[in-house]
Amino acid sequence: MKRRNFIKKASATGLGLVAISSTLISCDSDSKSSEKKVVPSILESIRPLVIATWKTDLAVETAAAVLEKGGSALDAVEQGCRIEEANEQGQSVGKGGLPDRDGNVTLDACIMDSKGNYGAVLGVKNIKHVISVARKVMEDTPHVMLVAEGAEQFAVSKGFEREDLLTEASKKAWEKWKETSEYKPIINIENHDTIGMLAIDKDGNISGACTTSGLAYKMAGRVGDSPIIGGGLFVDNEIGGASATGLGEEVLKTVGSFLIVELMRQGKSPQEACEEAIGRIVNKPGKDFKDFQVGYIAVNKQGKTGAYSIHEWFSYNIYKDKENKNIKSDYFNKA
Ligand code: ASP
């Protein structure tokens, strides 16, 4: 009962809809709405589409602009994520990200294309656009993951410039944290700003990307879900894609994004799949989830979207059509 009381109706706060013209198609998060067989004319109308975690308007607009010009979903998600990586105000992604408990900013990112290719970098210092480094890993190496110094060296060899990622504001926040906090990573429930982004291009192909500085004041060497295939991101061009934000340890333990795509494969709508993935976390026996957040976004091949989170302060940003501007989504946790 206690757990049931805790789970409450959650509404999408700060839902941002980017209005750039595209043909109208229903863009709801209603888990009860039935999936319809998609006919080619409808398929035309769902493209292009971008969905991203949090209120990342400029990132979504940038990705949408790439798609509107006929660019690929892969280019769109990379360009969109780069906006947040360069945004020094955002303290959970790229430059200005909050450091680990030793004061080092380390970044994680991954990308997946519509052919099922994947590239990732983990624990990278001094390089801002790790999403682009992840893409280079995917496209220019025989590997899928590079970590720490190896990833940094690889980035430099590809022309990326080293820079100090710790801004004055993040340094101050870290110094303040050191004064008042125990010397252990905290679960900062209000600072999950990882950007996960999924896009469908005009050809109907799906790609996704995810980039983060991880948990604020994490232990040195800690890596979360964001750069891990099936955790922070998964794309199957036949089915759809999913991405996660929040406490990466919980996402990883339930292989959240892969789970969502597999649930969609079995016939669930993106909304139903996101809800079930959250359920897998909160319904574990004795799970106390009041101190952490996990949020998912998903899209299927038909252009239906879903989003769901443990707590109400989760938002996502979608570009699809101007008619749906200001649509309000309500999320209900059914656990
Ligand atoms: N998912 C990220 C991680 O666990 C954190 C976040 O979303 O802010 O590294």
Coordinates of C-alpha atoms and ligand atoms in Angstrom, one line a residue:
M1 CA 0.0 0.0 0.0
K2 CA 2.8 2.3 0.9
R3 CA 4.3 1.9 -2.5
R4 CA 1.0 2.3 -4.2
N5 CA 0.4 5.6 -2.3
F6 CA 3.7 6.8 -3.3
I7 CA 3.1 6.3 -7.0
K8 CA 1.0 9.2 -8.1
K9 CA -0.3 10.7 -11.3
A10 CA 2.5 12.4 -13.0
S11 CA 2.1 15.1 -15.5
A12 CA 4.6 16.2 -18.1
T13 CA 6.0 19.5 -16.7
G14 CA 7.5 21.9 -19.1
L15 CA 6.5 19.9 -22.1
G16 CA 8.0 21.7 -25.0
L17 CA 6.7 21.3 -28.5
V18 CA 8.6 22.7 -31.3
A19 CA 6.5 24.0 -34.1
I20 CA 7.9 23.5 -37.5
S21 CA 5.4 22.5 -40.1
S22 CA 4.7 18.9 -40.9
T23 CA 1.6 17.0 -41.7
L24 CA -0.7 16.2 -38.8
I25 CA -0.8 12.8 -37.2
S26 CA -2.0 11.8 -33.8
C27 CA 0.9 12.3 -31.4
D28 CA -0.4 11.1 -28.2
S29 CA 1.1 9.2 -25.3
D30 CA -2.2 7.3 -24.7
S31 CA -1.4 3.7 -23.9
K32 CA -5.0 2.8 -24.6
S33 CA -5.1 4.0 -28.1
S34 CA -4.9 1.1 -30.5
E35 CA -2.1 0.7 -33.0
K36 CA -3.4 1.0 -36.5
K37 CA -1.8 -0.6 -39.5
V38 CA 0.2 2.1 -41.1
V39 CA -0.5 2.8 -44.8
P40 CA 2.2 4.6 -46.9
S41 CA 0.3 7.9 -47.0
I42 CA 0.3 8.0 -43.2
L43 CA 3.9 7.0 -43.1
E44 CA 4.7 10.0 -45.1
S45 CA 3.0 12.2 -42.6
I46 CA 4.9 10.9 -39.5
R47 CA 8.2 11.9 -40.9
P48 CA 10.3 13.5 -39.8
L49 CA 10.0 13.1 -36.0
V50 CA 12.3 14.0 -33.1
I51 CA 11.7 13.2 -29.5
A52 CA 14.2 14.0 -26.7
T53 CA 14.4 13.9 -22.9
W54 CA 13.8 17.1 -20.9
K55 CA 13.2 20.6 -22.1
T56 CA 15.8 20.7 -24.8
D57 CA 14.1 22.9 -27.3
L58 CA 17.1 24.2 -29.2
A59 CA 18.5 20.7 -29.5
V60 CA 15.2 19.4 -30.9
E61 CA 14.8 22.3 -33.2
T62 CA 18.3 21.7 -34.5
A63 CA 17.6 18.0 -35.1
A64 CA 14.3 18.9 -36.8
A65 CA 16.0 21.4 -39.1
V66 CA 18.4 18.7 -40.2
L67 CA 15.5 16.4 -41.0
E68 CA 13.5 19.0 -42.7
K69 CA 16.3 19.6 -45.1
G70 CA 16.3 15.9 -45.9
G71 CA 19.1 15.0 -43.6
S72 CA 19.4 11.6 -42.0
A73 CA 18.1 10.6 -38.6
L74 CA 21.7 9.9 -37.6
D75 CA 22.9 13.4 -38.5
A76 CA 19.9 14.9 -36.8
V77 CA 20.5 13.2 -33.4
E78 CA 24.2 14.0 -33.5
Q79 CA 23.6 17.6 -34.3
G80 CA 20.8 17.9 -31.7
C81 CA 22.9 16.4 -28.9
R82 CA 25.8 18.6 -29.7
I83 CA 23.7 21.6 -28.8
E84 CA 23.3 20.4 -25.3
E85 CA 27.0 19.4 -25.1
A86 CA 27.9 23.0 -25.9
N87 CA 25.3 24.5 -23.5
E88 CA 27.4 25.4 -20.5
Q89 CA 24.2 26.2 -18.5
G90 CA 23.1 22.6 -18.6
Q91 CA 25.1 20.9 -15.8
S92 CA 24.5 17.3 -16.8
V93 CA 25.8 17.2 -20.3
G94 CA 29.0 18.2 -22.0
K95 CA 30.8 21.4 -21.1
G96 CA 29.7 22.6 -17.7
G97 CA 28.6 19.2 -16.5
L98 CA 29.0 18.6 -12.8
P99 CA 32.2 16.7 -12.0
D100 CA 32.8 13.5 -10.1
R101 CA 33.6 13.7 -6.5
D102 CA 37.3 14.4 -7.2
G103 CA 36.4 17.4 -9.4
N104 CA 36.9 15.8 -12.8
V105 CA 34.2 16.2 -15.5
T106 CA 33.9 12.9 -17.3
L107 CA 31.5 12.3 -20.2
D108 CA 29.6 9.3 -21.6
A109 CA 27.8 9.1 -24.9
C110 CA 26.5 6.6 -27.4
I111 CA 24.9 6.6 -30.8
M112 CA 23.0 4.0 -32.9
D113 CA 22.1 4.1 -36.5
S114 CA 19.3 2.6 -38.5
K115 CA 21.5 -0.4 -39.6
G116 CA 21.9 -1.4 -36.0
N117 CA 25.4 0.0 -35.7
Y118 CA 26.5 1.4 -32.3
G119 CA 29.4 3.4 -31.0
A120 CA 30.2 4.7 -27.5
V121 CA 32.7 6.5 -25.4
L122 CA 32.9 6.2 -21.6
G123 CA 34.5 8.4 -19.0
V124 CA 36.1 10.9 -21.4
K125 CA 37.8 14.0 -20.0
N126 CA 38.6 17.2 -21.9
I127 CA 36.5 16.6 -25.0
K128 CA 33.1 18.4 -25.3
H129 CA 31.4 16.7 -28.2
V130 CA 31.5 13.1 -27.1
I131 CA 28.5 12.3 -29.2
S132 CA 30.5 13.0 -32.3
V133 CA 33.4 10.9 -30.9
A134 CA 31.0 8.0 -30.3
R135 CA 29.9 8.3 -34.0
K136 CA 33.6 8.2 -35.1
V137 CA 34.0 5.1 -33.0
M138 CA 31.1 3.6 -34.7
E139 CA 32.1 4.6 -38.2
D140 CA 35.9 4.6 -38.2
T141 CA 36.9 1.8 -35.9
P142 CA 36.3 -2.0 -35.7
H143 CA 35.2 -1.5 -32.1
V144 CA 32.0 -0.3 -30.4
M145 CA 33.4 1.3 -27.2
L146 CA 36.4 3.3 -26.2
V147 CA 37.0 4.4 -22.6
A148 CA 38.8 7.2 -20.7
E149 CA 42.4 8.0 -22.0
G150 CA 42.0 5.8 -25.1
A151 CA 38.8 7.5 -26.1
E152 CA 40.4 10.9 -25.5
Q153 CA 43.5 10.0 -27.6
F154 CA 41.2 8.7 -30.3
A155 CA 39.2 11.9 -30.3
V156 CA 42.3 14.1 -30.6
S157 CA 43.6 11.9 -33.4
K158 CA 40.3 12.7 -35.2
G159 CA 40.8 16.4 -34.8
F160 CA 38.7 17.1 -31.6
E161 CA 40.2 19.8 -29.4
R162 CA 41.0 19.3 -25.8
E163 CA 39.4 21.9 -23.5
D164 CA 38.7 22.2 -19.8
L165 CA 35.1 21.1 -19.2
L166 CA 34.8 22.4 -15.7
T167 CA 33.1 25.8 -15.7
E168 CA 33.3 28.2 -12.8
A169 CA 29.7 27.5 -12.0
S170 CA 30.2 23.8 -11.8
K171 CA 33.4 24.2 -9.9
K172 CA 31.6 26.3 -7.3
A173 CA 28.8 23.8 -7.1
W174 CA 31.3 21.0 -6.5
E175 CA 33.1 23.0 -3.8
K176 CA 29.8 23.7 -2.1
W177 CA 28.9 20.0 -2.2
K178 CA 32.2 19.1 -0.7
E179 CA 31.5 21.3 2.3
T180 CA 28.1 19.9 3.1
S181 CA 28.0 16.4 1.7
E182 CA 29.4 13.2 2.8
Y183 CA 32.3 12.0 0.6
K184 CA 30.2 9.7 -1.4
P185 CA 28.2 10.0 -4.6
I186 CA 24.8 11.5 -4.0
I187 CA 21.7 10.6 -5.8
N188 CA 20.8 14.0 -7.1
I189 CA 17.2 13.6 -8.0
E190 CA 16.9 17.0 -9.6
N191 CA 19.8 16.9 -11.8
H192 CA 19.1 14.3 -14.4
D193 CA 19.5 16.2 -17.6
T194 CA 21.0 13.6 -19.8
I195 CA 19.8 14.1 -23.3
G196 CA 18.5 11.0 -25.0
M197 CA 17.2 11.7 -28.5
L198 CA 15.4 9.6 -31.1
A199 CA 14.6 10.6 -34.7
I200 CA 12.8 9.3 -37.8
D201 CA 13.9 10.8 -41.0
K202 CA 12.0 11.3 -44.3
D203 CA 13.1 7.9 -45.4
G204 CA 11.5 6.4 -42.3
N205 CA 14.8 5.4 -40.8
I206 CA 15.4 5.6 -37.0
S207 CA 18.5 6.6 -35.2
G208 CA 19.2 7.6 -31.6
A209 CA 21.8 9.2 -29.4
C210 CA 22.4 9.8 -25.7
T211 CA 25.0 12.0 -24.0
T212 CA 25.7 12.9 -20.4
S213 CA 28.2 13.9 -17.7
G214 CA 26.6 11.2 -15.6
L215 CA 25.6 11.5 -11.9
A216 CA 26.9 14.6 -10.2
Y217 CA 29.8 13.8 -7.7
K218 CA 29.9 10.2 -8.8
M219 CA 32.8 8.0 -7.8
A220 CA 35.8 8.3 -10.2
G221 CA 35.4 5.7 -12.9
R222 CA 31.6 5.3 -12.5
V223 CA 29.7 4.8 -15.7
G224 CA 25.9 4.8 -15.9
D225 CA 23.4 3.6 -18.5
S226 CA 23.8 6.4 -21.0
P227 CA 26.6 5.0 -23.1
I228 CA 25.6 1.4 -22.8
I229 CA 23.7 -0.2 -25.6
G230 CA 20.2 -1.4 -24.4
G231 CA 20.6 0.7 -21.2
G232 CA 20.5 4.4 -22.1
L233 CA 19.7 3.8 -25.7
F234 CA 18.5 1.2 -28.1
V235 CA 17.3 1.4 -31.7
D236 CA 15.9 -1.3 -34.0
N237 CA 15.0 0.2 -37.3
E238 CA 12.3 -2.5 -37.8
I239 CA 10.6 -1.7 -34.5
G240 CA 11.5 1.6 -32.9
G241 CA 13.8 3.1 -30.4
A242 CA 14.0 4.1 -26.7
S243 CA 16.2 6.2 -24.5
A244 CA 16.6 6.8 -20.8
T245 CA 17.4 9.4 -18.3
G246 CA 17.8 9.2 -14.5
L247 CA 19.6 6.9 -12.2
G248 CA 21.6 4.8 -14.6
E249 CA 22.2 1.9 -12.2
E250 CA 18.5 1.2 -12.1
V251 CA 18.2 1.5 -15.9
L252 CA 21.1 -0.9 -16.4
K253 CA 19.7 -3.5 -14.0
T254 CA 16.6 -3.7 -16.0
V255 CA 18.2 -3.2 -19.5
G256 CA 15.6 -0.5 -19.9
S257 CA 15.8 0.7 -23.4
F258 CA 16.3 -2.7 -24.9
L259 CA 13.4 -3.9 -22.9
I260 CA 11.2 -1.2 -24.3
V261 CA 12.1 -2.0 -27.9
E262 CA 11.5 -5.7 -27.3
L263 CA 8.1 -4.9 -25.6
M264 CA 7.2 -2.9 -28.7
R265 CA 8.3 -5.8 -30.9
Q266 CA 5.8 -8.0 -28.9
G267 CA 3.0 -5.5 -29.8
K268 CA 3.0 -3.0 -27.0
S269 CA 2.6 0.7 -27.9
P270 CA 5.6 3.0 -27.0
Q271 CA 3.6 4.3 -24.0
E272 CA 2.7 0.9 -22.7
A273 CA 6.3 -0.3 -23.2
C274 CA 7.7 2.7 -21.2
E275 CA 5.2 2.1 -18.4
E276 CA 6.2 -1.5 -18.2
A277 CA 9.9 -0.7 -18.1
I278 CA 9.3 1.7 -15.2
G279 CA 7.2 -1.0 -13.5
R280 CA 10.1 -3.4 -13.7
I281 CA 12.1 -0.9 -11.5
V282 CA 9.4 0.2 -9.0
N283 CA 7.8 -3.2 -8.5
K284 CA 10.9 -5.0 -7.3
P285 CA 10.2 -6.2 -3.8
G286 CA 11.1 -3.7 -1.2
K287 CA 12.2 -1.1 -3.7
D288 CA 12.4 2.4 -2.3
F289 CA 12.4 4.7 -5.2
K290 CA 11.6 8.0 -3.5
D291 CA 15.1 9.2 -3.8
F292 CA 15.7 8.6 -7.5
Q293 CA 14.2 9.2 -10.9
V294 CA 14.1 7.3 -14.1
G295 CA 12.4 8.5 -17.2
Y296 CA 12.0 6.9 -20.6
I297 CA 11.1 8.1 -24.1
A298 CA 10.2 5.8 -27.0
V299 CA 9.1 5.9 -30.6
N300 CA 7.9 3.1 -32.8
K301 CA 8.3 2.7 -36.6
Q302 CA 4.8 4.1 -37.1
G303 CA 5.8 7.3 -35.4
K304 CA 3.8 6.8 -32.2
T305 CA 5.6 8.1 -29.1
G306 CA 5.6 7.3 -25.5
A307 CA 7.2 8.7 -22.3
Y308 CA 7.0 7.7 -18.7
S309 CA 8.8 8.3 -15.5
I310 CA 8.8 7.3 -11.8
H311 CA 8.2 10.9 -10.6
E312 CA 6.2 13.7 -12.0
W313 CA 9.0 16.1 -12.7
F314 CA 10.0 14.6 -16.0
S315 CA 9.4 16.2 -19.3
Y316 CA 10.2 15.5 -22.9
N317 CA 10.3 17.5 -26.0
I318 CA 8.8 16.5 -29.3
Y319 CA 8.9 17.8 -32.8
K320 CA 6.3 16.4 -35.0
D321 CA 3.7 18.9 -36.2
K322 CA 2.5 22.3 -35.4
E323 CA -1.1 21.2 -34.9
N324 CA -0.1 19.4 -31.7
K325 CA 1.4 22.5 -30.2
N326 CA 0.8 22.6 -26.5
I327 CA -0.5 19.1 -26.2
K328 CA -0.5 18.0 -22.6
S329 CA 0.5 14.5 -21.7
D330 CA -0.4 12.9 -18.5
Y331 CA 1.6 10.0 -17.3
F332 CA 0.1 7.5 -14.9
N333 CA 2.2 5.0 -13.2
K334 CA 0.2 1.8 -13.1
A335 CA 2.5 -0.1 -10.7
Ligands
ASP1 N1 21.5 8.4 -16.8 C1 22.6 9.2 -16.3 C2 23.6 8.3 -15.6 O1 23.2 7.5 -14.8 C3 22.3 10.3 -15.4 C4 21.3 11.3 -15.9 O2 20.4 10.9 -16.5 O3 21.4 12.5 -15.5 O4 24.8 8.4 -15.8

